[in-house]
Amino acid sequence: MDLNGICSSFQSDLDFCPDCGSVLPLPGAQDAVACIRCGFSINVRDFEGKVVKTSVVFNKLGTAMPLSMEEGPEFQGPVVPIA
């Protein structure tokens, strides 16, 4: 993929729109991938050979500390009056 001729606001990987910075949708059966926010379009062939890796990390049981009401108002969340 050659973005040298394209005047864009961002320099990024193919995961993000070079015009507005939004996350691009995954390539599908269409010939192009279009940004939902600004309409930027890129040929789906530019995604050939790209490897997507994901990982999920779980916290160990018992490591999360429950919030108590004694920690102060900043940890209690918003207050909504009941009418």
Short mmCIF file of N, CA, C and O in Angstrom, two decimals:
data_model
loop_
_atom_site.label_atom_id
_atom_site.label_comp_id
_atom_site.label_asym_id
_atom_site.label_seq_id
_atom_site.Cartn_x
_atom_site.Cartn_y
_atom_site.Cartn_z
N MET A 1 0.84 -1.18 0.00
CA MET A 1 0.00 0.00 0.00
C MET A 1 0.88 1.24 0.00
O MET A 1 1.80 1.35 0.78
N ASP A 2 0.57 2.18 -0.82
CA ASP A 2 1.37 3.40 -0.91
C ASP A 2 0.49 4.59 -0.57
O ASP A 2 -0.39 4.96 -1.33
N LEU A 3 0.73 5.19 0.58
CA LEU A 3 -0.05 6.34 1.01
C LEU A 3 0.66 7.65 0.73
O LEU A 3 0.21 8.70 1.18
N ASN A 4 1.78 7.62 0.01
CA ASN A 4 2.54 8.84 -0.23
C ASN A 4 1.75 9.87 -1.03
O ASN A 4 1.89 11.07 -0.81
N GLY A 5 0.91 9.44 -1.95
CA GLY A 5 0.14 10.37 -2.76
C GLY A 5 -1.12 10.86 -2.08
O GLY A 5 -1.79 11.75 -2.57
N ILE A 6 -1.47 10.29 -0.93
CA ILE A 6 -2.68 10.66 -0.22
C ILE A 6 -2.34 11.69 0.84
O ILE A 6 -1.45 11.49 1.64
N CYS A 7 -3.07 12.80 0.84
CA CYS A 7 -2.88 13.81 1.87
C CYS A 7 -3.79 13.46 3.04
O CYS A 7 -5.01 13.57 2.93
N SER A 8 -3.21 12.98 4.13
CA SER A 8 -4.03 12.55 5.26
C SER A 8 -3.56 13.22 6.54
O SER A 8 -2.44 13.73 6.63
N SER A 9 -4.41 13.17 7.53
CA SER A 9 -4.11 13.79 8.82
C SER A 9 -3.32 12.86 9.72
O SER A 9 -2.67 13.31 10.66
N PHE A 10 -3.40 11.56 9.49
CA PHE A 10 -2.80 10.57 10.37
C PHE A 10 -1.90 9.64 9.58
O PHE A 10 -2.17 9.35 8.42
N GLN A 11 -0.84 9.17 10.22
CA GLN A 11 -0.05 8.08 9.66
C GLN A 11 -0.28 6.90 10.58
O GLN A 11 0.06 6.95 11.77
N SER A 12 -0.90 5.86 10.04
CA SER A 12 -1.25 4.73 10.90
C SER A 12 -1.25 3.45 10.10
O SER A 12 -1.05 3.44 8.89
N ASP A 13 -1.50 2.40 10.81
CA ASP A 13 -1.64 1.08 10.21
C ASP A 13 -3.00 1.03 9.50
O ASP A 13 -3.80 1.95 9.60
N LEU A 14 -3.27 -0.07 8.81
CA LEU A 14 -4.54 -0.22 8.10
C LEU A 14 -5.74 -0.37 9.04
O LEU A 14 -6.87 -0.39 8.57
N ASP A 15 -5.50 -0.44 10.33
CA ASP A 15 -6.61 -0.57 11.28
C ASP A 15 -7.36 0.74 11.45
O ASP A 15 -8.50 0.75 11.91
N PHE A 16 -6.72 1.86 11.12
CA PHE A 16 -7.30 3.17 11.38
C PHE A 16 -7.39 3.99 10.10
O PHE A 16 -6.54 3.90 9.23
N CYS A 17 -8.41 4.81 10.03
CA CYS A 17 -8.61 5.68 8.88
C CYS A 17 -7.54 6.77 8.88
O CYS A 17 -7.35 7.45 9.89
N PRO A 18 -6.83 6.97 7.76
CA PRO A 18 -5.80 8.00 7.72
C PRO A 18 -6.37 9.42 7.67
O PRO A 18 -5.66 10.37 7.90
N ASP A 19 -7.67 9.57 7.38
CA ASP A 19 -8.28 10.89 7.32
C ASP A 19 -8.80 11.37 8.68
O ASP A 19 -8.55 12.49 9.09
N CYS A 20 -9.56 10.49 9.38
CA CYS A 20 -10.18 10.94 10.63
C CYS A 20 -9.68 10.18 11.86
O CYS A 20 -9.99 10.57 12.98
N GLY A 21 -8.95 9.08 11.68
CA GLY A 21 -8.41 8.34 12.81
C GLY A 21 -9.34 7.30 13.39
O GLY A 21 -9.00 6.62 14.35
N SER A 22 -10.53 7.14 12.84
CA SER A 22 -11.48 6.14 13.34
C SER A 22 -10.99 4.73 13.02
O SER A 22 -10.23 4.52 12.07
N VAL A 23 -11.47 3.76 13.78
CA VAL A 23 -11.14 2.36 13.52
C VAL A 23 -11.89 1.93 12.27
O VAL A 23 -13.10 2.14 12.15
N LEU A 24 -11.17 1.36 11.31
CA LEU A 24 -11.80 0.88 10.08
C LEU A 24 -12.47 -0.46 10.33
O LEU A 24 -11.98 -1.28 11.13
N PRO A 25 -13.60 -0.73 9.68
CA PRO A 25 -14.24 -2.04 9.82
C PRO A 25 -13.36 -3.12 9.19
O PRO A 25 -12.50 -2.84 8.35
N LEU A 26 -13.59 -4.35 9.59
CA LEU A 26 -12.83 -5.46 9.02
C LEU A 26 -13.20 -5.66 7.56
O LEU A 26 -14.35 -5.45 7.17
N PRO A 27 -12.24 -6.07 6.74
CA PRO A 27 -12.55 -6.33 5.33
C PRO A 27 -13.56 -7.46 5.21
O PRO A 27 -13.55 -8.41 5.98
N GLY A 28 -14.43 -7.34 4.23
CA GLY A 28 -15.45 -8.37 3.99
C GLY A 28 -15.44 -8.78 2.53
O GLY A 28 -14.39 -8.81 1.88
N ALA A 29 -16.61 -9.05 2.01
CA ALA A 29 -16.74 -9.51 0.63
C ALA A 29 -16.70 -8.35 -0.37
O ALA A 29 -16.59 -8.58 -1.57
N GLN A 30 -16.79 -7.12 0.10
CA GLN A 30 -16.77 -5.97 -0.79
C GLN A 30 -15.35 -5.75 -1.35
O GLN A 30 -14.38 -6.27 -0.83
N ASP A 31 -15.27 -4.94 -2.39
CA ASP A 31 -13.98 -4.62 -3.02
C ASP A 31 -13.21 -3.55 -2.27
O ASP A 31 -12.03 -3.35 -2.52
N ALA A 32 -13.88 -2.84 -1.36
CA ALA A 32 -13.23 -1.75 -0.64
C ALA A 32 -13.71 -1.74 0.81
O ALA A 32 -14.77 -2.24 1.13
N VAL A 33 -12.88 -1.16 1.67
CA VAL A 33 -13.24 -0.94 3.07
C VAL A 33 -13.43 0.56 3.22
O VAL A 33 -12.54 1.33 2.88
N ALA A 34 -14.61 0.96 3.69
CA ALA A 34 -14.92 2.39 3.82
C ALA A 34 -15.07 2.76 5.28
O ALA A 34 -15.66 2.02 6.07
N CYS A 35 -14.53 3.92 5.63
CA CYS A 35 -14.66 4.45 6.98
C CYS A 35 -16.11 4.87 7.20
O CYS A 35 -16.70 5.58 6.38
N ILE A 36 -16.69 4.44 8.29
CA ILE A 36 -18.09 4.74 8.58
C ILE A 36 -18.25 6.22 8.92
O ILE A 36 -19.27 6.82 8.63
N ARG A 37 -17.22 6.82 9.50
CA ARG A 37 -17.33 8.21 9.95
C ARG A 37 -17.16 9.23 8.82
O ARG A 37 -17.94 10.15 8.67
N CYS A 38 -16.10 9.08 8.01
CA CYS A 38 -15.81 10.12 7.01
C CYS A 38 -15.94 9.64 5.56
O CYS A 38 -15.88 10.45 4.65
N GLY A 39 -16.08 8.33 5.33
CA GLY A 39 -16.25 7.83 3.98
C GLY A 39 -14.96 7.48 3.25
O GLY A 39 -15.00 7.06 2.10
N PHE A 40 -13.78 7.66 3.90
CA PHE A 40 -12.52 7.28 3.26
C PHE A 40 -12.61 5.82 2.83
O PHE A 40 -13.14 4.97 3.55
N SER A 41 -12.12 5.52 1.65
CA SER A 41 -12.22 4.16 1.11
C SER A 41 -10.83 3.66 0.73
O SER A 41 -10.00 4.41 0.20
N ILE A 42 -10.59 2.38 0.99
CA ILE A 42 -9.31 1.75 0.65
C ILE A 42 -9.61 0.38 0.05
O ILE A 42 -10.55 -0.31 0.45
N ASN A 43 -8.83 -0.01 -0.95
CA ASN A 43 -9.03 -1.28 -1.63
C ASN A 43 -8.79 -2.43 -0.66
O ASN A 43 -7.82 -2.42 0.10
N VAL A 44 -9.64 -3.42 -0.71
CA VAL A 44 -9.54 -4.56 0.20
C VAL A 44 -8.27 -5.37 -0.05
O VAL A 44 -7.75 -6.02 0.84
N ARG A 45 -7.70 -5.28 -1.23
CA ARG A 45 -6.45 -6.00 -1.54
C ARG A 45 -5.26 -5.48 -0.74
O ARG A 45 -4.27 -6.17 -0.58
N ASP A 46 -5.37 -4.25 -0.24
CA ASP A 46 -4.29 -3.71 0.59
C ASP A 46 -4.18 -4.43 1.93
O ASP A 46 -3.19 -4.28 2.64
N PHE A 47 -5.19 -5.21 2.28
CA PHE A 47 -5.20 -5.95 3.53
C PHE A 47 -4.61 -7.36 3.37
O PHE A 47 -4.47 -8.09 4.35
N GLU A 48 -4.27 -7.76 2.13
CA GLU A 48 -3.74 -9.11 1.90
C GLU A 48 -2.45 -9.32 2.69
O GLU A 48 -1.56 -8.46 2.72
N GLY A 49 -2.35 -10.47 3.33
CA GLY A 49 -1.17 -10.83 4.08
C GLY A 49 -1.10 -10.23 5.48
O GLY A 49 -0.17 -10.52 6.22
N LYS A 50 -2.07 -9.42 5.85
CA LYS A 50 -2.07 -8.82 7.18
C LYS A 50 -2.55 -9.84 8.20
O LYS A 50 -3.54 -10.53 8.00
N VAL A 51 -1.82 -9.95 9.30
CA VAL A 51 -2.16 -10.89 10.35
C VAL A 51 -2.74 -10.11 11.52
O VAL A 51 -2.16 -9.12 11.97
N VAL A 52 -3.89 -10.54 12.01
CA VAL A 52 -4.54 -9.90 13.16
C VAL A 52 -4.36 -10.80 14.36
O VAL A 52 -4.71 -11.98 14.32
N LYS A 53 -3.77 -10.26 15.42
CA LYS A 53 -3.56 -11.02 16.64
C LYS A 53 -4.34 -10.38 17.76
O LYS A 53 -4.35 -9.16 17.90
N THR A 54 -5.02 -11.19 18.54
CA THR A 54 -5.75 -10.69 19.70
C THR A 54 -5.38 -11.53 20.91
O THR A 54 -4.96 -12.68 20.78
N SER A 55 -5.52 -10.93 22.07
CA SER A 55 -5.28 -11.68 23.29
C SER A 55 -6.23 -11.17 24.37
O SER A 55 -6.66 -10.02 24.36
N VAL A 56 -6.56 -12.06 25.28
CA VAL A 56 -7.42 -11.73 26.41
C VAL A 56 -6.66 -12.09 27.67
O VAL A 56 -6.14 -13.20 27.79
N VAL A 57 -6.56 -11.15 28.58
CA VAL A 57 -5.86 -11.39 29.84
C VAL A 57 -6.89 -11.33 30.96
O VAL A 57 -7.62 -10.34 31.10
N PHE A 58 -6.97 -12.39 31.74
CA PHE A 58 -7.90 -12.45 32.85
C PHE A 58 -7.14 -12.16 34.15
O PHE A 58 -6.02 -12.62 34.34
N ASN A 59 -7.77 -11.41 35.04
CA ASN A 59 -7.20 -11.19 36.36
C ASN A 59 -7.33 -12.46 37.18
O ASN A 59 -8.30 -13.22 37.03
N LYS A 60 -6.38 -12.71 38.06
CA LYS A 60 -6.46 -13.87 38.94
C LYS A 60 -7.57 -13.65 39.94
O LYS A 60 -7.83 -12.52 40.38
N LEU A 61 -8.25 -14.72 40.31
CA LEU A 61 -9.33 -14.62 41.29
C LEU A 61 -8.79 -14.08 42.61
O LEU A 61 -7.71 -14.47 43.06
N GLY A 62 -9.51 -13.16 43.20
CA GLY A 62 -9.12 -12.62 44.49
C GLY A 62 -8.20 -11.42 44.41
O GLY A 62 -7.87 -10.84 45.43
N THR A 63 -7.76 -11.02 43.21
CA THR A 63 -6.86 -9.88 43.12
C THR A 63 -7.60 -8.55 43.02
O THR A 63 -7.04 -7.51 43.31
N ALA A 64 -8.86 -8.58 42.60
CA ALA A 64 -9.64 -7.35 42.51
C ALA A 64 -10.12 -6.96 43.90
O ALA A 64 -10.63 -7.79 44.66
N MET A 65 -9.94 -5.69 44.25
CA MET A 65 -10.35 -5.23 45.57
C MET A 65 -11.73 -4.58 45.46
O MET A 65 -11.92 -3.65 44.68
N PRO A 66 -12.71 -5.05 46.23
CA PRO A 66 -14.03 -4.42 46.18
C PRO A 66 -13.96 -3.03 46.79
O PRO A 66 -13.21 -2.79 47.74
N LEU A 67 -14.72 -2.11 46.21
CA LEU A 67 -14.79 -0.76 46.73
C LEU A 67 -15.71 -0.73 47.94
O LEU A 67 -16.79 -1.31 47.93
N SER A 68 -15.28 -0.05 48.97
CA SER A 68 -16.14 0.09 50.14
C SER A 68 -16.67 1.51 50.19
O SER A 68 -16.10 2.43 49.63
N MET A 69 -17.73 1.70 50.90
CA MET A 69 -18.35 3.02 51.03
C MET A 69 -17.48 3.95 51.87
O MET A 69 -17.68 5.14 51.88
N GLU A 70 -16.49 3.42 52.56
CA GLU A 70 -15.66 4.23 53.45
C GLU A 70 -14.51 4.91 52.73
O GLU A 70 -13.77 5.68 53.32
N GLU A 71 -14.33 4.66 51.43
CA GLU A 71 -13.20 5.20 50.70
C GLU A 71 -13.40 6.65 50.28
O GLU A 71 -12.49 7.27 49.77
N GLY A 72 -14.56 7.20 50.46
CA GLY A 72 -14.79 8.59 50.10
C GLY A 72 -15.75 8.73 48.94
O GLY A 72 -16.01 7.77 48.22
N PRO A 73 -16.29 9.94 48.75
CA PRO A 73 -17.32 10.14 47.72
C PRO A 73 -16.81 9.97 46.30
O PRO A 73 -17.58 9.65 45.41
N GLU A 74 -15.50 10.17 46.05
CA GLU A 74 -15.00 10.04 44.69
C GLU A 74 -15.05 8.61 44.19
O GLU A 74 -14.97 8.35 43.00
N PHE A 75 -15.19 7.64 45.08
CA PHE A 75 -15.26 6.25 44.69
C PHE A 75 -16.69 5.70 44.71
O PHE A 75 -16.91 4.55 44.41
N GLN A 76 -17.64 6.52 45.12
CA GLN A 76 -19.00 6.03 45.27
C GLN A 76 -19.84 6.21 44.01
O GLN A 76 -20.88 5.61 43.88
N GLY A 77 -19.40 7.04 43.09
CA GLY A 77 -20.15 7.24 41.85
C GLY A 77 -21.12 8.39 41.97
O GLY A 77 -21.18 9.10 42.97
N PRO A 78 -21.91 8.60 40.91
CA PRO A 78 -22.83 9.73 40.90
C PRO A 78 -23.97 9.55 41.88
O PRO A 78 -24.38 8.44 42.19
N VAL A 79 -24.50 10.67 42.37
CA VAL A 79 -25.64 10.65 43.28
C VAL A 79 -26.85 11.13 42.52
O VAL A 79 -26.83 12.20 41.91
N VAL A 80 -27.92 10.35 42.54
CA VAL A 80 -29.14 10.69 41.83
C VAL A 80 -30.25 10.90 42.86
O VAL A 80 -30.56 10.00 43.63
N PRO A 81 -30.84 12.09 42.90
CA PRO A 81 -31.92 12.32 43.87
C PRO A 81 -33.16 11.51 43.48
O PRO A 81 -33.50 11.40 42.31
N ILE A 82 -33.82 10.97 44.47
CA ILE A 82 -35.03 10.19 44.24
C ILE A 82 -36.22 11.09 44.56
O ILE A 82 -36.32 11.64 45.66
N ALA A 83 -37.09 11.25 43.60
CA ALA A 83 -38.24 12.14 43.79
C ALA A 83 -39.46 11.36 44.20
O ALA A 83 -39.65 10.25 43.98
#
